[in-house]
């Protein structure tokens, strides 16, 4: 299977407002977010990217706009990667939400959290993981097992995808940190995912693409292994 870059959108106008934006329309990037989006072009320059798959939300589309232009790639909108539907919590101040009984459930037992008039976090994880795996299978079929593709989504969505890749219960996903414009990387194989990066904010990404198969490799030998390296990888 292929390798996916999980990119959280850049800093938005809502990130510093103290309000839970959720799916509020027309929430875009602020000045910091636009600078983060522009920096992605150079940061990802060493990485071959086969496709761009994005949440339909404006802030995600803006985050990958310059990268899409630089690479000549279309932005494939994927509703399964959209922001959590926070329902009646959407647009409310965080200082008020922390007083709600549901807040403690979201923190301590997120798999049981269902937002009034919205969706549950378990439901969000199910649809986002299904979307990632479907696109990964499609891109592998189209571009080969060495393909790298990029997904741009939201903090809780990416945390939920990472929790699944790490084999963690959703109730542990609050232990994962995903900053605006950060990069996390997962390589899927037949039997397990490998998590290569989490919340990377500026590291060298050249090594995330798997090396091309050797020209003389026997048929089937170039396939990405599902086995972990005993003792740890050598960084090659």
PDB file of C-alpha atoms in Angstrom:
ATOM      1  CA  UNK A   1       0.000   0.000   0.000  1.00  0.00           C
ATOM      2  CA  UNK A   2       1.093   3.641  -0.296  1.00  0.00           C
ATOM      3  CA  UNK A   3       2.269   6.368   2.071  1.00  0.00           C
ATOM      4  CA  UNK A   4      -0.007   9.213   3.195  1.00  0.00           C
ATOM      5  CA  UNK A   5       1.005  12.616   4.522  1.00  0.00           C
ATOM      6  CA  UNK A   6      -1.570  13.791   7.060  1.00  0.00           C
ATOM      7  CA  UNK A   7      -1.478  17.593   6.939  1.00  0.00           C
ATOM      8  CA  UNK A   8      -3.516  19.669   9.328  1.00  0.00           C
ATOM      9  CA  UNK A   9      -4.731  22.932   7.810  1.00  0.00           C
ATOM     10  CA  UNK A  10      -2.799  26.093   8.653  1.00  0.00           C
ATOM     11  CA  UNK A  11      -3.753  28.431  11.463  1.00  0.00           C
ATOM     12  CA  UNK A  12      -7.256  29.761  10.823  1.00  0.00           C
ATOM     13  CA  UNK A  13      -9.101  32.907  11.818  1.00  0.00           C
ATOM     14  CA  UNK A  14     -10.953  30.795  14.390  1.00  0.00           C
ATOM     15  CA  UNK A  15      -7.956  29.077  16.001  1.00  0.00           C
ATOM     16  CA  UNK A  16      -7.140  32.023  18.273  1.00  0.00           C
ATOM     17  CA  UNK A  17     -10.687  33.284  18.752  1.00  0.00           C
ATOM     18  CA  UNK A  18     -11.667  31.065  21.661  1.00  0.00           C
ATOM     19  CA  UNK A  19     -14.639  29.762  19.661  1.00  0.00           C
ATOM     20  CA  UNK A  20     -15.279  26.220  18.389  1.00  0.00           C
ATOM     21  CA  UNK A  21     -15.614  26.874  14.662  1.00  0.00           C
ATOM     22  CA  UNK A  22     -16.419  23.324  13.562  1.00  0.00           C
ATOM     23  CA  UNK A  23     -18.209  23.431  10.228  1.00  0.00           C
ATOM     24  CA  UNK A  24     -18.982  27.147  10.335  1.00  0.00           C
ATOM     25  CA  UNK A  25     -18.820  28.312   6.689  1.00  0.00           C
ATOM     26  CA  UNK A  26     -16.080  30.593   5.331  1.00  0.00           C
ATOM     27  CA  UNK A  27     -13.575  30.110   8.147  1.00  0.00           C
ATOM     28  CA  UNK A  28     -10.295  30.668   6.300  1.00  0.00           C
ATOM     29  CA  UNK A  29      -6.611  31.010   7.080  1.00  0.00           C
ATOM     30  CA  UNK A  30      -5.230  34.002   8.965  1.00  0.00           C
ATOM     31  CA  UNK A  31      -1.911  35.671   8.088  1.00  0.00           C
ATOM     32  CA  UNK A  32       0.068  32.994   9.927  1.00  0.00           C
ATOM     33  CA  UNK A  33      -1.865  30.246   8.200  1.00  0.00           C
ATOM     34  CA  UNK A  34      -1.264  31.757   4.772  1.00  0.00           C
ATOM     35  CA  UNK A  35       2.469  31.900   5.497  1.00  0.00           C
ATOM     36  CA  UNK A  36       2.376  28.262   6.624  1.00  0.00           C
ATOM     37  CA  UNK A  37       0.585  27.285   3.419  1.00  0.00           C
ATOM     38  CA  UNK A  38       3.155  29.100   1.273  1.00  0.00           C
ATOM     39  CA  UNK A  39       6.023  27.404   3.140  1.00  0.00           C
ATOM     40  CA  UNK A  40       4.620  23.954   2.311  1.00  0.00           C
ATOM     41  CA  UNK A  41       5.727  24.280  -1.310  1.00  0.00           C
ATOM     42  CA  UNK A  42       9.416  24.358  -0.360  1.00  0.00           C
ATOM     43  CA  UNK A  43       9.060  22.056   2.620  1.00  0.00           C
ATOM     44  CA  UNK A  44       7.513  19.283   0.535  1.00  0.00           C
ATOM     45  CA  UNK A  45       9.724  19.909  -2.511  1.00  0.00           C
ATOM     46  CA  UNK A  46      11.800  16.698  -1.999  1.00  0.00           C
ATOM     47  CA  UNK A  47       8.673  14.534  -1.753  1.00  0.00           C
ATOM     48  CA  UNK A  48       6.915  13.169  -4.867  1.00  0.00           C
ATOM     49  CA  UNK A  49       3.178  13.610  -4.360  1.00  0.00           C
ATOM     50  CA  UNK A  50       0.785  11.592  -6.501  1.00  0.00           C
ATOM     51  CA  UNK A  51      -2.514  13.168  -5.389  1.00  0.00           C
ATOM     52  CA  UNK A  52      -4.022  15.732  -3.025  1.00  0.00           C
ATOM     53  CA  UNK A  53      -7.163  14.783  -1.074  1.00  0.00           C
ATOM     54  CA  UNK A  54      -8.746  17.482   1.075  1.00  0.00           C
ATOM     55  CA  UNK A  55     -11.581  18.167   3.466  1.00  0.00           C
ATOM     56  CA  UNK A  56     -14.199  20.353   1.758  1.00  0.00           C
ATOM     57  CA  UNK A  57     -13.730  23.071   4.411  1.00  0.00           C
ATOM     58  CA  UNK A  58     -12.304  26.376   3.109  1.00  0.00           C
ATOM     59  CA  UNK A  59      -9.286  26.415   5.443  1.00  0.00           C
ATOM     60  CA  UNK A  60      -8.110  23.048   4.098  1.00  0.00           C
ATOM     61  CA  UNK A  61      -8.555  24.029   0.479  1.00  0.00           C
ATOM     62  CA  UNK A  62      -6.609  27.250   1.104  1.00  0.00           C
ATOM     63  CA  UNK A  63      -3.809  25.366   2.845  1.00  0.00           C
ATOM     64  CA  UNK A  64      -3.017  23.218  -0.198  1.00  0.00           C
ATOM     65  CA  UNK A  65      -3.826  25.802  -2.888  1.00  0.00           C
ATOM     66  CA  UNK A  66      -0.230  26.922  -3.555  1.00  0.00           C
ATOM     67  CA  UNK A  67       1.065  23.355  -3.339  1.00  0.00           C
ATOM     68  CA  UNK A  68      -1.562  22.195  -5.832  1.00  0.00           C
ATOM     69  CA  UNK A  69      -0.609  25.015  -8.193  1.00  0.00           C
ATOM     70  CA  UNK A  70       3.107  24.266  -7.893  1.00  0.00           C
ATOM     71  CA  UNK A  71       2.618  20.550  -8.577  1.00  0.00           C
ATOM     72  CA  UNK A  72      -0.128  20.894 -11.177  1.00  0.00           C
ATOM     73  CA  UNK A  73      -2.438  18.689  -9.104  1.00  0.00           C
ATOM     74  CA  UNK A  74      -6.191  18.826  -8.615  1.00  0.00           C
ATOM     75  CA  UNK A  75      -7.646  19.013  -5.109  1.00  0.00           C
ATOM     76  CA  UNK A  76      -9.931  16.011  -4.585  1.00  0.00           C
ATOM     77  CA  UNK A  77     -12.606  16.931  -2.033  1.00  0.00           C
ATOM     78  CA  UNK A  78     -13.468  14.154   0.407  1.00  0.00           C
ATOM     79  CA  UNK A  79     -16.492  14.696   2.718  1.00  0.00           C
ATOM     80  CA  UNK A  80     -15.308  11.792   4.882  1.00  0.00           C
ATOM     81  CA  UNK A  81     -12.374  13.952   5.973  1.00  0.00           C
ATOM     82  CA  UNK A  82     -14.462  16.984   6.919  1.00  0.00           C
ATOM     83  CA  UNK A  83     -14.350  18.616  10.331  1.00  0.00           C
ATOM     84  CA  UNK A  84     -16.254  17.036  13.215  1.00  0.00           C
ATOM     85  CA  UNK A  85     -19.940  17.968  13.158  1.00  0.00           C
ATOM     86  CA  UNK A  86     -20.104  19.580  16.591  1.00  0.00           C
ATOM     87  CA  UNK A  87     -23.826  20.288  16.215  1.00  0.00           C
ATOM     88  CA  UNK A  88     -25.097  22.723  18.846  1.00  0.00           C
ATOM     89  CA  UNK A  89     -21.563  23.280  20.120  1.00  0.00           C
ATOM     90  CA  UNK A  90     -20.583  24.935  16.820  1.00  0.00           C
ATOM     91  CA  UNK A  91     -19.790  28.628  17.234  1.00  0.00           C
ATOM     92  CA  UNK A  92     -19.841  28.543  21.043  1.00  0.00           C
ATOM     93  CA  UNK A  93     -17.054  29.905  23.225  1.00  0.00           C
ATOM     94  CA  UNK A  94     -14.670  27.306  24.614  1.00  0.00           C
ATOM     95  CA  UNK A  95     -14.794  28.974  28.037  1.00  0.00           C
ATOM     96  CA  UNK A  96     -18.482  28.101  28.153  1.00  0.00           C
ATOM     97  CA  UNK A  97     -18.118  24.613  26.714  1.00  0.00           C
ATOM     98  CA  UNK A  98     -15.672  23.553  29.435  1.00  0.00           C
ATOM     99  CA  UNK A  99     -18.546  23.910  31.912  1.00  0.00           C
ATOM    100  CA  UNK A 100     -20.702  21.390  30.047  1.00  0.00           C
ATOM    101  CA  UNK A 101     -20.823  17.805  31.464  1.00  0.00           C
ATOM    102  CA  UNK A 102     -20.065  16.505  27.966  1.00  0.00           C
ATOM    103  CA  UNK A 103     -16.686  18.263  28.042  1.00  0.00           C
ATOM    104  CA  UNK A 104     -15.345  15.743  30.563  1.00  0.00           C
ATOM    105  CA  UNK A 105     -16.625  12.885  28.415  1.00  0.00           C
ATOM    106  CA  UNK A 106     -14.807  14.325  25.386  1.00  0.00           C
ATOM    107  CA  UNK A 107     -11.616  14.488  27.460  1.00  0.00           C
ATOM    108  CA  UNK A 108     -11.761  11.167  29.322  1.00  0.00           C
ATOM    109  CA  UNK A 109     -14.031   8.882  27.260  1.00  0.00           C
ATOM    110  CA  UNK A 110     -14.225  10.344  23.734  1.00  0.00           C
ATOM    111  CA  UNK A 111     -15.552   7.142  22.190  1.00  0.00           C
ATOM    112  CA  UNK A 112     -18.789   7.790  24.097  1.00  0.00           C
ATOM    113  CA  UNK A 113     -19.020  11.489  23.195  1.00  0.00           C
ATOM    114  CA  UNK A 114     -21.881  12.487  20.889  1.00  0.00           C
ATOM    115  CA  UNK A 115     -22.366  16.199  20.252  1.00  0.00           C
ATOM    116  CA  UNK A 116     -25.977  17.410  20.590  1.00  0.00           C
ATOM    117  CA  UNK A 117     -27.407  17.828  17.118  1.00  0.00           C
ATOM    118  CA  UNK A 118     -24.123  16.597  15.632  1.00  0.00           C
ATOM    119  CA  UNK A 119     -22.075  13.409  15.373  1.00  0.00           C
ATOM    120  CA  UNK A 120     -20.146  11.242  17.792  1.00  0.00           C
ATOM    121  CA  UNK A 121     -16.361  11.098  17.834  1.00  0.00           C
ATOM    122  CA  UNK A 122     -16.519   7.343  17.201  1.00  0.00           C
ATOM    123  CA  UNK A 123     -18.660   8.037  14.128  1.00  0.00           C
ATOM    124  CA  UNK A 124     -16.102  10.620  12.970  1.00  0.00           C
ATOM    125  CA  UNK A 125     -13.258   8.135  13.349  1.00  0.00           C
ATOM    126  CA  UNK A 126     -15.128   5.450  11.427  1.00  0.00           C
ATOM    127  CA  UNK A 127     -15.880   7.659   8.418  1.00  0.00           C
ATOM    128  CA  UNK A 128     -12.406   9.284   8.336  1.00  0.00           C
ATOM    129  CA  UNK A 129     -10.480   6.005   8.602  1.00  0.00           C
ATOM    130  CA  UNK A 130     -12.732   4.470   5.940  1.00  0.00           C
ATOM    131  CA  UNK A 131     -12.024   7.440   3.658  1.00  0.00           C
ATOM    132  CA  UNK A 132      -8.246   7.226   4.171  1.00  0.00           C
ATOM    133  CA  UNK A 133      -8.103   3.502   3.519  1.00  0.00           C
ATOM    134  CA  UNK A 134     -10.337   3.759   0.437  1.00  0.00           C
ATOM    135  CA  UNK A 135      -8.207   6.506  -1.109  1.00  0.00           C
ATOM    136  CA  UNK A 136      -4.999   4.685  -0.163  1.00  0.00           C
ATOM    137  CA  UNK A 137      -6.183   1.519  -1.924  1.00  0.00           C
ATOM    138  CA  UNK A 138      -7.279   3.525  -4.968  1.00  0.00           C
ATOM    139  CA  UNK A 139      -4.008   5.478  -5.177  1.00  0.00           C
ATOM    140  CA  UNK A 140      -1.931   2.316  -4.706  1.00  0.00           C
ATOM    141  CA  UNK A 141      -3.823   0.665  -7.565  1.00  0.00           C
ATOM    142  CA  UNK A 142      -3.354   3.713  -9.787  1.00  0.00           C
ATOM    143  CA  UNK A 143       0.169   4.876  -8.891  1.00  0.00           C
ATOM    144  CA  UNK A 144       1.844   1.837  -7.325  1.00  0.00           C
ATOM    145  CA  UNK A 145       2.975   0.842  -3.853  1.00  0.00           C
ATOM    146  CA  UNK A 146       5.726   3.487  -3.702  1.00  0.00           C
ATOM    147  CA  UNK A 147       3.221   6.313  -4.176  1.00  0.00           C
ATOM    148  CA  UNK A 148       3.030   9.159  -1.667  1.00  0.00           C
ATOM    149  CA  UNK A 149      -0.155  11.181  -1.387  1.00  0.00           C
ATOM    150  CA  UNK A 150      -1.243  14.052   0.805  1.00  0.00           C
ATOM    151  CA  UNK A 151      -4.397  14.438   2.848  1.00  0.00           C
ATOM    152  CA  UNK A 152      -5.351  17.810   4.366  1.00  0.00           C
ATOM    153  CA  UNK A 153      -7.850  17.700   7.201  1.00  0.00           C
ATOM    154  CA  UNK A 154      -8.530  18.828  10.789  1.00  0.00           C
ATOM    155  CA  UNK A 155      -6.977  18.277  14.187  1.00  0.00           C
ATOM    156  CA  UNK A 156      -9.415  15.798  15.720  1.00  0.00           C
ATOM    157  CA  UNK A 157      -9.820  13.956  12.428  1.00  0.00           C
ATOM    158  CA  UNK A 158      -6.069  13.459  12.015  1.00  0.00           C
ATOM    159  CA  UNK A 159      -5.713  12.453  15.666  1.00  0.00           C
ATOM    160  CA  UNK A 160      -8.406   9.817  15.150  1.00  0.00           C
ATOM    161  CA  UNK A 161      -6.668   8.468  12.027  1.00  0.00           C
ATOM    162  CA  UNK A 162      -3.349   8.316  13.895  1.00  0.00           C
ATOM    163  CA  UNK A 163      -4.941   6.539  16.847  1.00  0.00           C
ATOM    164  CA  UNK A 164      -6.248   3.884  14.454  1.00  0.00           C
ATOM    165  CA  UNK A 165      -2.837   3.555  12.773  1.00  0.00           C
ATOM    166  CA  UNK A 166      -1.144   3.219  16.166  1.00  0.00           C
ATOM    167  CA  UNK A 167      -3.609   0.546  17.250  1.00  0.00           C
ATOM    168  CA  UNK A 168      -4.859   2.760  20.074  1.00  0.00           C
ATOM    169  CA  UNK A 169      -8.406   2.924  21.353  1.00  0.00           C
ATOM    170  CA  UNK A 170     -10.140   6.181  20.498  1.00  0.00           C
ATOM    171  CA  UNK A 171     -10.243   6.923  24.233  1.00  0.00           C
ATOM    172  CA  UNK A 172      -6.477   7.526  24.011  1.00  0.00           C
ATOM    173  CA  UNK A 173      -6.572   9.911  21.062  1.00  0.00           C
ATOM    174  CA  UNK A 174      -6.432  13.017  23.267  1.00  0.00           C
ATOM    175  CA  UNK A 175      -2.833  12.039  24.051  1.00  0.00           C
ATOM    176  CA  UNK A 176      -1.881  12.858  20.449  1.00  0.00           C
ATOM    177  CA  UNK A 177      -0.972  16.455  19.539  1.00  0.00           C
ATOM    178  CA  UNK A 178      -1.504  17.770  15.993  1.00  0.00           C
ATOM    179  CA  UNK A 179      -0.631  21.442  15.492  1.00  0.00           C
ATOM    180  CA  UNK A 180      -1.838  23.672  12.633  1.00  0.00           C
ATOM    181  CA  UNK A 181       0.205  23.004   9.474  1.00  0.00           C
ATOM    182  CA  UNK A 182       1.929  20.018  11.094  1.00  0.00           C
ATOM    183  CA  UNK A 183       2.695  16.873   9.152  1.00  0.00           C
ATOM    184  CA  UNK A 184       2.155  13.302  10.281  1.00  0.00           C
ATOM    185  CA  UNK A 185       2.941  10.349   8.017  1.00  0.00           C
ATOM    186  CA  UNK A 186       1.518   6.836   7.820  1.00  0.00           C
ATOM    187  CA  UNK A 187       2.589   4.044   5.506  1.00  0.00           C
ATOM    188  CA  UNK A 188      -0.096   1.396   5.058  1.00  0.00           C
ATOM    189  CA  UNK A 189       0.779  -2.244   4.322  1.00  0.00           C
ATOM    190  CA  UNK A 190      -1.267  -5.417   3.966  1.00  0.00           C
ATOM    191  CA  UNK A 191      -1.221  -6.283   7.657  1.00  0.00           C
ATOM    192  CA  UNK A 192      -0.450  -3.078   9.576  1.00  0.00           C
ATOM    193  CA  UNK A 193       0.206   0.648   9.209  1.00  0.00           C
ATOM    194  CA  UNK A 194       3.593   2.141  10.104  1.00  0.00           C
ATOM    195  CA  UNK A 195       3.558   5.612  11.675  1.00  0.00           C
ATOM    196  CA  UNK A 196       6.608   7.495  10.362  1.00  0.00           C
ATOM    197  CA  UNK A 197       5.954  11.007  11.686  1.00  0.00           C
ATOM    198  CA  UNK A 198       3.629  12.657  14.209  1.00  0.00           C
ATOM    199  CA  UNK A 199       3.137  16.436  14.533  1.00  0.00           C
ATOM    200  CA  UNK A 200       6.269  17.263  12.535  1.00  0.00           C
ATOM    201  CA  UNK A 201       6.605  21.037  12.293  1.00  0.00           C
ATOM    202  CA  UNK A 202       9.748  21.457  10.251  1.00  0.00           C
ATOM    203  CA  UNK A 203      11.807  18.301   9.904  1.00  0.00           C
ATOM    204  CA  UNK A 204      13.363  16.944   6.716  1.00  0.00           C
ATOM    205  CA  UNK A 205      10.656  14.985   4.913  1.00  0.00           C
ATOM    206  CA  UNK A 206      12.768  13.620   2.060  1.00  0.00           C
ATOM    207  CA  UNK A 207      13.040  10.203   3.687  1.00  0.00           C
ATOM    208  CA  UNK A 208       9.330   9.463   3.944  1.00  0.00           C
ATOM    209  CA  UNK A 209       9.042   8.242   0.354  1.00  0.00           C
ATOM    210  CA  UNK A 210       9.998   4.557   0.072  1.00  0.00           C
ATOM    211  CA  UNK A 211      12.934   3.808  -2.253  1.00  0.00           C
ATOM    212  CA  UNK A 212      11.997   2.530  -5.712  1.00  0.00           C
ATOM    213  CA  UNK A 213      12.237  -1.251  -6.144  1.00  0.00           C
ATOM    214  CA  UNK A 214      15.530  -2.524  -7.523  1.00  0.00           C
ATOM    215  CA  UNK A 215      15.481  -3.090 -11.259  1.00  0.00           C
ATOM    216  CA  UNK A 216      16.518  -6.744 -10.929  1.00  0.00           C
ATOM    217  CA  UNK A 217      14.054  -7.562  -8.158  1.00  0.00           C
ATOM    218  CA  UNK A 218      12.026 -10.670  -8.821  1.00  0.00           C
ATOM    219  CA  UNK A 219       8.331 -10.330  -9.504  1.00  0.00           C
ATOM    220  CA  UNK A 220       6.550  -9.496  -6.246  1.00  0.00           C
ATOM    221  CA  UNK A 221       9.805  -8.801  -4.384  1.00  0.00           C
ATOM    222  CA  UNK A 222       9.412  -5.035  -4.712  1.00  0.00           C
ATOM    223  CA  UNK A 223       6.280  -5.113  -2.596  1.00  0.00           C
ATOM    224  CA  UNK A 224       6.383  -3.084   0.619  1.00  0.00           C
ATOM    225  CA  UNK A 225       6.873  -5.401   3.591  1.00  0.00           C
ATOM    226  CA  UNK A 226       4.366  -5.568   6.419  1.00  0.00           C
ATOM    227  CA  UNK A 227       7.103  -6.757   8.783  1.00  0.00           C
ATOM    228  CA  UNK A 228       8.613  -4.464  11.398  1.00  0.00           C
ATOM    229  CA  UNK A 229      12.424  -4.306  11.580  1.00  0.00           C
ATOM    230  CA  UNK A 230      13.601  -6.167  14.674  1.00  0.00           C
ATOM    231  CA  UNK A 231      15.832  -3.861  16.695  1.00  0.00           C
ATOM    232  CA  UNK A 232      14.592  -0.778  14.823  1.00  0.00           C
ATOM    233  CA  UNK A 233      15.196   0.721  11.391  1.00  0.00           C
ATOM    234  CA  UNK A 234      18.612   2.009  10.325  1.00  0.00           C
ATOM    235  CA  UNK A 235      17.179   5.233   8.864  1.00  0.00           C
ATOM    236  CA  UNK A 236      18.030   4.208   5.320  1.00  0.00           C
TER     237      UNK A 236
END
